[in-house]
PDB file of C-alpha atoms and ligand atoms in Angstrom:
ATOM      1  CA  UNK O   1      -9.013  23.802   9.058  1.00  0.00           C
ATOM      2  CA  UNK O   2     -11.253  23.467   5.968  1.00  0.00           C
ATOM      3  CA  UNK O   3      -8.279  22.355   3.870  1.00  0.00           C
ATOM      4  CA  UNK O   4      -7.138  19.884   6.560  1.00  0.00           C
ATOM      5  CA  UNK O   5     -10.623  18.346   6.607  1.00  0.00           C
ATOM      6  CA  UNK O   6     -10.858  18.238   2.852  1.00  0.00           C
ATOM      7  CA  UNK O   7      -7.439  16.568   2.581  1.00  0.00           C
ATOM      8  CA  UNK O   8      -8.233  13.957   5.294  1.00  0.00           C
ATOM      9  CA  UNK O   9     -11.835  13.210   4.276  1.00  0.00           C
ATOM     10  CA  UNK O  10     -11.113  13.336   0.518  1.00  0.00           C
ATOM     11  CA  UNK O  11      -7.975  11.149   0.845  1.00  0.00           C
ATOM     12  CA  UNK O  12      -9.774   8.689   3.078  1.00  0.00           C
ATOM     13  CA  UNK O  13     -12.764   8.322   0.698  1.00  0.00           C
ATOM     14  CA  UNK O  14     -10.497   7.797  -2.301  1.00  0.00           C
ATOM     15  CA  UNK O  15      -8.339   5.359  -0.403  1.00  0.00           C
ATOM     16  CA  UNK O  16     -11.365   3.394   0.817  1.00  0.00           C
ATOM     17  CA  UNK O  17     -12.269   2.255  -2.690  1.00  0.00           C
ATOM     18  CA  UNK O  18     -11.500  -1.549  -2.570  1.00  0.00           C
ATOM     19  CA  UNK O  19     -10.320  -2.248  -6.062  1.00  0.00           C
ATOM     20  CA  UNK O  20      -9.533  -5.930  -5.377  1.00  0.00           C
ATOM     21  CA  UNK O  21     -13.163  -6.553  -4.361  1.00  0.00           C
ATOM     22  CA  UNK O  22     -14.585  -4.378  -7.162  1.00  0.00           C
ATOM     23  CA  UNK O  23     -12.622  -5.836 -10.039  1.00  0.00           C
ATOM     24  CA  UNK O  24     -13.185  -9.489  -8.969  1.00  0.00           C
ATOM     25  CA  UNK O  25     -16.852  -8.783  -8.600  1.00  0.00           C
ATOM     26  CA  UNK O  26     -17.067  -6.960 -11.892  1.00  0.00           C
ATOM     27  CA  UNK O  27     -15.407  -9.888 -13.625  1.00  0.00           C
ATOM     28  CA  UNK O  28     -17.675 -12.395 -11.900  1.00  0.00           C
ATOM     29  CA  UNK O  29     -14.623 -13.939 -10.319  1.00  0.00           C
ATOM     30  CA  UNK O  30     -15.914 -14.051  -6.745  1.00  0.00           C
ATOM     31  CA  UNK O  31     -14.483 -12.215  -3.716  1.00  0.00           C
ATOM     32  CA  UNK O  32     -10.834 -12.067  -2.739  1.00  0.00           C
ATOM     33  CA  UNK O  33     -11.938 -12.295   0.899  1.00  0.00           C
ATOM     34  CA  UNK O  34     -13.058 -15.850   0.228  1.00  0.00           C
ATOM     35  CA  UNK O  35      -9.709 -17.120  -1.097  1.00  0.00           C
ATOM     36  CA  UNK O  36      -6.049 -17.485  -0.079  1.00  0.00           C
ATOM     37  CA  UNK O  37      -5.033 -15.088   2.701  1.00  0.00           C
ATOM     38  CA  UNK O  38      -8.475 -13.421   2.538  1.00  0.00           C
ATOM     39  CA  UNK O  39      -6.781 -10.125   1.853  1.00  0.00           C
ATOM     40  CA  UNK O  40      -8.273  -7.701  -0.709  1.00  0.00           C
ATOM     41  CA  UNK O  41      -4.909  -6.785  -2.319  1.00  0.00           C
ATOM     42  CA  UNK O  42      -3.343  -7.617  -5.663  1.00  0.00           C
ATOM     43  CA  UNK O  43      -1.242 -10.493  -4.255  1.00  0.00           C
ATOM     44  CA  UNK O  44      -4.360 -12.316  -3.138  1.00  0.00           C
ATOM     45  CA  UNK O  45      -6.332 -11.477  -6.219  1.00  0.00           C
ATOM     46  CA  UNK O  46      -3.498 -13.161  -8.183  1.00  0.00           C
ATOM     47  CA  UNK O  47      -4.294 -16.361  -6.190  1.00  0.00           C
ATOM     48  CA  UNK O  48      -7.603 -16.448  -7.968  1.00  0.00           C
ATOM     49  CA  UNK O  49      -5.476 -17.244 -11.072  1.00  0.00           C
ATOM     50  CA  UNK O  50      -6.553 -14.137 -12.896  1.00  0.00           C
ATOM     51  CA  UNK O  51      -3.400 -12.138 -13.518  1.00  0.00           C
ATOM     52  CA  UNK O  52      -5.179  -9.297 -15.342  1.00  0.00           C
ATOM     53  CA  UNK O  53      -7.432  -8.667 -12.378  1.00  0.00           C
ATOM     54  CA  UNK O  54      -4.358  -8.614 -10.057  1.00  0.00           C
ATOM     55  CA  UNK O  55      -2.755  -5.986 -12.330  1.00  0.00           C
ATOM     56  CA  UNK O  56      -5.914  -3.937 -12.241  1.00  0.00           C
ATOM     57  CA  UNK O  57      -6.044  -4.201  -8.465  1.00  0.00           C
ATOM     58  CA  UNK O  58      -2.444  -3.079  -8.137  1.00  0.00           C
ATOM     59  CA  UNK O  59      -3.017  -0.153 -10.490  1.00  0.00           C
ATOM     60  CA  UNK O  60      -6.247   0.877  -8.783  1.00  0.00           C
ATOM     61  CA  UNK O  61      -5.005   0.607  -5.220  1.00  0.00           C
ATOM     62  CA  UNK O  62      -1.747   2.297  -6.123  1.00  0.00           C
ATOM     63  CA  UNK O  63      -3.405   4.898  -8.296  1.00  0.00           C
ATOM     64  CA  UNK O  64      -5.840   6.018  -5.626  1.00  0.00           C
ATOM     65  CA  UNK O  65      -2.946   6.806  -3.291  1.00  0.00           C
ATOM     66  CA  UNK O  66      -1.164   8.712  -6.008  1.00  0.00           C
ATOM     67  CA  UNK O  67      -4.329  10.571  -6.986  1.00  0.00           C
ATOM     68  CA  UNK O  68      -5.004  11.631  -3.401  1.00  0.00           C
ATOM     69  CA  UNK O  69      -1.506  13.154  -3.201  1.00  0.00           C
ATOM     70  CA  UNK O  70      -1.661  14.786  -6.620  1.00  0.00           C
ATOM     71  CA  UNK O  71      -5.100  16.374  -6.005  1.00  0.00           C
ATOM     72  CA  UNK O  72      -3.981  17.707  -2.621  1.00  0.00           C
ATOM     73  CA  UNK O  73      -0.778  19.048  -4.181  1.00  0.00           C
ATOM     74  CA  UNK O  74      -2.633  20.903  -6.881  1.00  0.00           C
ATOM     75  CA  UNK O  75      -5.421  22.115  -4.629  1.00  0.00           C
ATOM     76  CA  UNK O  76      -2.896  23.694  -2.301  1.00  0.00           C
ATOM     77  CA  UNK O  77      -0.573  25.187  -4.930  1.00  0.00           C
ATOM     78  CA  UNK O  78      -1.347  28.726  -3.734  1.00  0.00           C
ATOM     79  CA  UNK O  79      -0.568  27.845  -0.096  1.00  0.00           C
ATOM     80  CA  UNK O  80       2.903  28.423   1.466  1.00  0.00           C
ATOM     81  CA  UNK O  81       5.193  25.443   0.684  1.00  0.00           C
ATOM     82  CA  UNK O  82       5.155  24.080   4.189  1.00  0.00           C
ATOM     83  CA  UNK O  83       1.389  24.033   4.328  1.00  0.00           C
ATOM     84  CA  UNK O  84       1.223  22.428   0.915  1.00  0.00           C
ATOM     85  CA  UNK O  85       3.648  19.738   1.965  1.00  0.00           C
ATOM     86  CA  UNK O  86       1.838  18.895   5.168  1.00  0.00           C
ATOM     87  CA  UNK O  87      -1.618  18.813   3.523  1.00  0.00           C
ATOM     88  CA  UNK O  88      -0.292  16.664   0.703  1.00  0.00           C
ATOM     89  CA  UNK O  89       1.237  14.197   3.136  1.00  0.00           C
ATOM     90  CA  UNK O  90      -2.045  14.209   5.143  1.00  0.00           C
ATOM     91  CA  UNK O  91      -4.036  13.381   2.050  1.00  0.00           C
ATOM     92  CA  UNK O  92      -1.653  10.519   1.287  1.00  0.00           C
ATOM     93  CA  UNK O  93      -1.748   9.211   4.776  1.00  0.00           C
ATOM     94  CA  UNK O  94      -5.559   9.355   4.769  1.00  0.00           C
ATOM     95  CA  UNK O  95      -5.767   7.467   1.514  1.00  0.00           C
ATOM     96  CA  UNK O  96      -3.564   4.781   3.031  1.00  0.00           C
ATOM     97  CA  UNK O  97      -5.825   4.608   6.109  1.00  0.00           C
ATOM     98  CA  UNK O  98      -8.830   4.418   3.789  1.00  0.00           C
ATOM     99  CA  UNK O  99      -7.375   1.337   2.173  1.00  0.00           C
ATOM    100  CA  UNK O 100      -6.762  -0.290   5.595  1.00  0.00           C
ATOM    101  CA  UNK O 101     -10.088   0.708   7.131  1.00  0.00           C
ATOM    102  CA  UNK O 102     -12.691   1.207   4.354  1.00  0.00           C
ATOM    103  CA  UNK O 103     -16.125   2.202   5.667  1.00  0.00           C
ATOM    104  CA  UNK O 104     -17.641   0.160   2.785  1.00  0.00           C
ATOM    105  CA  UNK O 105     -16.199  -3.150   4.016  1.00  0.00           C
ATOM    106  CA  UNK O 106     -17.039  -2.616   7.677  1.00  0.00           C
ATOM    107  CA  UNK O 107     -13.579  -1.087   8.157  1.00  0.00           C
ATOM    108  CA  UNK O 108     -11.929  -4.418   7.327  1.00  0.00           C
ATOM    109  CA  UNK O 109      -9.528  -3.464   4.505  1.00  0.00           C
ATOM    110  CA  UNK O 110      -6.194  -4.461   3.061  1.00  0.00           C
ATOM    111  CA  UNK O 111      -2.528  -4.407   4.102  1.00  0.00           C
ATOM    112  CA  UNK O 112      -1.770  -1.103   2.221  1.00  0.00           C
ATOM    113  CA  UNK O 113       1.299  -2.134   0.137  1.00  0.00           C
ATOM    114  CA  UNK O 114       0.048  -0.984  -3.265  1.00  0.00           C
ATOM    115  CA  UNK O 115      -1.388   2.275  -1.836  1.00  0.00           C
ATOM    116  CA  UNK O 116       1.876   2.841   0.019  1.00  0.00           C
ATOM    117  CA  UNK O 117       3.784   2.645  -3.286  1.00  0.00           C
ATOM    118  CA  UNK O 118       1.324   4.888  -5.159  1.00  0.00           C
ATOM    119  CA  UNK O 119       1.365   7.501  -2.400  1.00  0.00           C
ATOM    120  CA  UNK O 120       5.117   7.571  -2.212  1.00  0.00           C
ATOM    121  CA  UNK O 121       5.602   7.676  -5.967  1.00  0.00           C
ATOM    122  CA  UNK O 122       3.377  10.749  -6.210  1.00  0.00           C
ATOM    123  CA  UNK O 123       4.746  12.486  -3.113  1.00  0.00           C
ATOM    124  CA  UNK O 124       8.447  11.857  -3.848  1.00  0.00           C
ATOM    125  CA  UNK O 125       9.059   9.739  -6.858  1.00  0.00           C
ATOM    126  CA  UNK O 126      12.749   8.857  -6.150  1.00  0.00           C
ATOM    127  CA  UNK O 127      11.638   7.413  -2.793  1.00  0.00           C
ATOM    128  CA  UNK O 128       8.752   5.539  -4.408  1.00  0.00           C
ATOM    129  CA  UNK O 129      10.902   4.257  -7.203  1.00  0.00           C
ATOM    130  CA  UNK O 130      13.708   3.040  -4.922  1.00  0.00           C
ATOM    131  CA  UNK O 131      11.155   1.350  -2.585  1.00  0.00           C
ATOM    132  CA  UNK O 132       9.414  -0.246  -5.579  1.00  0.00           C
ATOM    133  CA  UNK O 133      12.775  -1.476  -6.915  1.00  0.00           C
ATOM    134  CA  UNK O 134      13.550  -3.099  -3.558  1.00  0.00           C
ATOM    135  CA  UNK O 135      10.132  -4.819  -3.579  1.00  0.00           C
ATOM    136  CA  UNK O 136      10.803  -6.202  -7.096  1.00  0.00           C
ATOM    137  CA  UNK O 137      14.319  -7.371  -6.076  1.00  0.00           C
ATOM    138  CA  UNK O 138      13.177  -9.247  -2.980  1.00  0.00           C
ATOM    139  CA  UNK O 139      10.122 -10.667  -4.787  1.00  0.00           C
ATOM    140  CA  UNK O 140      12.313 -11.844  -7.693  1.00  0.00           C
ATOM    141  CA  UNK O 141      14.776 -13.531  -5.371  1.00  0.00           C
ATOM    142  CA  UNK O 142      12.444 -15.041  -2.755  1.00  0.00           C
ATOM    143  CA  UNK O 143       9.112 -15.044  -4.550  1.00  0.00           C
ATOM    144  CA  UNK O 144       7.282 -13.998  -1.417  1.00  0.00           C
ATOM    145  CA  UNK O 145       5.055 -10.917  -1.673  1.00  0.00           C
ATOM    146  CA  UNK O 146       4.851 -10.138   2.083  1.00  0.00           C
ATOM    147  CA  UNK O 147       8.596 -10.438   2.583  1.00  0.00           C
ATOM    148  CA  UNK O 148       9.113  -8.038  -0.288  1.00  0.00           C
ATOM    149  CA  UNK O 149       6.607  -5.663   1.252  1.00  0.00           C
ATOM    150  CA  UNK O 150       8.135  -5.788   4.727  1.00  0.00           C
ATOM    151  CA  UNK O 151      11.630  -5.192   3.308  1.00  0.00           C
ATOM    152  CA  UNK O 152      10.638  -2.297   1.141  1.00  0.00           C
ATOM    153  CA  UNK O 153       8.476  -0.652   3.815  1.00  0.00           C
ATOM    154  CA  UNK O 154      11.509  -0.521   6.104  1.00  0.00           C
ATOM    155  CA  UNK O 155      13.885   0.656   3.332  1.00  0.00           C
ATOM    156  CA  UNK O 156      11.422   3.317   2.248  1.00  0.00           C
ATOM    157  CA  UNK O 157      12.007   5.150   5.514  1.00  0.00           C
ATOM    158  CA  UNK O 158      15.761   5.087   4.795  1.00  0.00           C
ATOM    159  CA  UNK O 159      15.221   6.262   1.176  1.00  0.00           C
ATOM    160  CA  UNK O 160      12.900   9.074   2.412  1.00  0.00           C
ATOM    161  CA  UNK O 161      15.621  10.263   4.782  1.00  0.00           C
ATOM    162  CA  UNK O 162      18.202  10.073   2.008  1.00  0.00           C
ATOM    163  CA  UNK O 163      16.280  11.789  -0.779  1.00  0.00           C
ATOM    164  CA  UNK O 164      12.833  12.801   0.363  1.00  0.00           C
ATOM    165  CA  UNK O 165      11.849  16.269  -0.897  1.00  0.00           C
ATOM    166  CA  UNK O 166      11.422  19.087   1.603  1.00  0.00           C
ATOM    167  CA  UNK O 167       8.105  17.761   2.730  1.00  0.00           C
ATOM    168  CA  UNK O 168       7.270  15.247   5.519  1.00  0.00           C
ATOM    169  CA  UNK O 169       8.038  12.234   3.351  1.00  0.00           C
ATOM    170  CA  UNK O 170       9.977  10.386   6.110  1.00  0.00           C
ATOM    171  CA  UNK O 171       7.204  10.831   8.545  1.00  0.00           C
ATOM    172  CA  UNK O 172       4.677   9.628   6.040  1.00  0.00           C
ATOM    173  CA  UNK O 173       6.861   6.631   5.135  1.00  0.00           C
ATOM    174  CA  UNK O 174       7.332   5.769   8.794  1.00  0.00           C
ATOM    175  CA  UNK O 175       3.585   6.100   9.543  1.00  0.00           C
ATOM    176  CA  UNK O 176       2.675   3.761   6.677  1.00  0.00           C
ATOM    177  CA  UNK O 177       5.540   1.305   7.403  1.00  0.00           C
ATOM    178  CA  UNK O 178       4.400   0.875  11.041  1.00  0.00           C
ATOM    179  CA  UNK O 179       0.859   0.117   9.868  1.00  0.00           C
ATOM    180  CA  UNK O 180       2.112  -2.265   7.175  1.00  0.00           C
ATOM    181  CA  UNK O 181       4.062  -4.217   9.785  1.00  0.00           C
ATOM    182  CA  UNK O 182       1.010  -4.400  12.079  1.00  0.00           C
ATOM    183  CA  UNK O 183      -1.159  -5.562   9.161  1.00  0.00           C
ATOM    184  CA  UNK O 184       1.421  -8.255   8.240  1.00  0.00           C
ATOM    185  CA  UNK O 185       1.576  -9.916  11.667  1.00  0.00           C
ATOM    186  CA  UNK O 186      -0.080 -13.157  10.362  1.00  0.00           C
ATOM    187  CA  UNK O 187       2.379 -13.039   7.406  1.00  0.00           C
ATOM    188  CA  UNK O 188       5.364 -12.533   9.709  1.00  0.00           C
ATOM    189  CA  UNK O 189       4.188 -15.551  11.805  1.00  0.00           C
ATOM    190  CA  UNK O 190       4.035 -17.630   8.594  1.00  0.00           C
ATOM    191  CA  UNK O 191       7.369 -16.314   7.416  1.00  0.00           C
ATOM    192  CA  UNK O 192       9.026 -17.418  10.698  1.00  0.00           C
ATOM    193  CA  UNK O 193       7.505 -20.903  10.324  1.00  0.00           C
ATOM    194  CA  UNK O 194       8.516 -20.952   6.651  1.00  0.00           C
ATOM    195  CA  UNK O 195       4.897 -21.430   5.704  1.00  0.00           C
ATOM    196  CA  UNK O 196       4.323 -18.260   3.647  1.00  0.00           C
ATOM    197  CA  UNK O 197       3.146 -19.174   0.144  1.00  0.00           C
ATOM    198  CA  UNK O 198       5.336 -18.171  -2.838  1.00  0.00           C
ATOM    199  CA  UNK O 199       4.020 -15.904  -5.602  1.00  0.00           C
ATOM    200  CA  UNK O 200       2.443 -18.079  -8.252  1.00  0.00           C
ATOM    201  CA  UNK O 201       3.593 -21.250  -6.466  1.00  0.00           C
ATOM    202  CA  UNK O 202       2.188 -23.964  -4.268  1.00  0.00           C
ATOM    203  CA  UNK O 203       0.410 -22.930  -1.031  1.00  0.00           C
ATOM    204  CA  UNK O 204       3.306 -24.035   1.178  1.00  0.00           C
ATOM    205  CA  UNK O 205       7.020 -23.369   0.869  1.00  0.00           C
ATOM    206  CA  UNK O 206       8.763 -26.450  -0.395  1.00  0.00           C
ATOM    207  CA  UNK O 207      12.200 -26.025   1.124  1.00  0.00           C
TER     208      UNK O 207
HETATM  209  O1  G3P Q   1       0.458  -6.704  -0.383  1.00  0.00           O
HETATM  210  C1  G3P Q   1       0.084  -7.633   0.593  1.00  0.00           C
HETATM  211  C2  G3P Q   1       1.143  -8.686   0.656  1.00  0.00           C
HETATM  212  O2  G3P Q   1       2.264  -8.162   1.238  1.00  0.00           O
HETATM  213  C3  G3P Q   1       0.684  -9.895   1.396  1.00  0.00           C
HETATM  214  O3  G3P Q   1      -0.501 -10.371   0.901  1.00  0.00           O
HETATM  215  O4  G3P Q   1      -2.342 -11.968   0.572  1.00  0.00           O
HETATM  216  O5  G3P Q   1       0.038 -12.783   0.968  1.00  0.00           O
HETATM  217  O6  G3P Q   1      -1.254 -11.726   2.825  1.00  0.00           O
HETATM  218  P1  G3P Q   1      -1.006 -11.736   1.354  1.00  0.00           P
END
């Protein structure tokens, strides 16, 4: 019970650090919630025109998910493998929830895509790598961040079933994917209307 609480609370607190808001503020570049989609993630930070800050946001938001998983994995190394696996997945899931519902921002957080990748990479790197590759592929072809996120979130479940380690990776991927879809409802509406902005492009789709 103590370990469960530590994994959940520790993961949540780590995940609730809003790197997009922090790096933009630190750079005196304003607040991501005031521009573009209003989201606190790297995609929206990029809309400020500051590519370096977007990269930092991606690394911070991804890194905190990975860190939560790695710390939980190391802290439970003396536990039986099943317990270690469950606690590690719990910490990763909690970090993801922390990003979506950070106490510091009145529980109004991000969409979880970077944290999703960081968590998966640390929990089962082949799954994270394959999901990341699918994001890059879709983003390269369509230049729409949300479409890439929605595709890779779905595929991650499949990749987890195919080559997730003997730990609840598929459950973790499914949990995060469902929340990613719920968080992207406004994006899905814009995608259907062909109004979702392209990465680095004009606000509206041209074709
Ligand atoms: O990672 C979030 C991305 O999928 C969508 O972001 O700002 O276009 O809503 P945004």
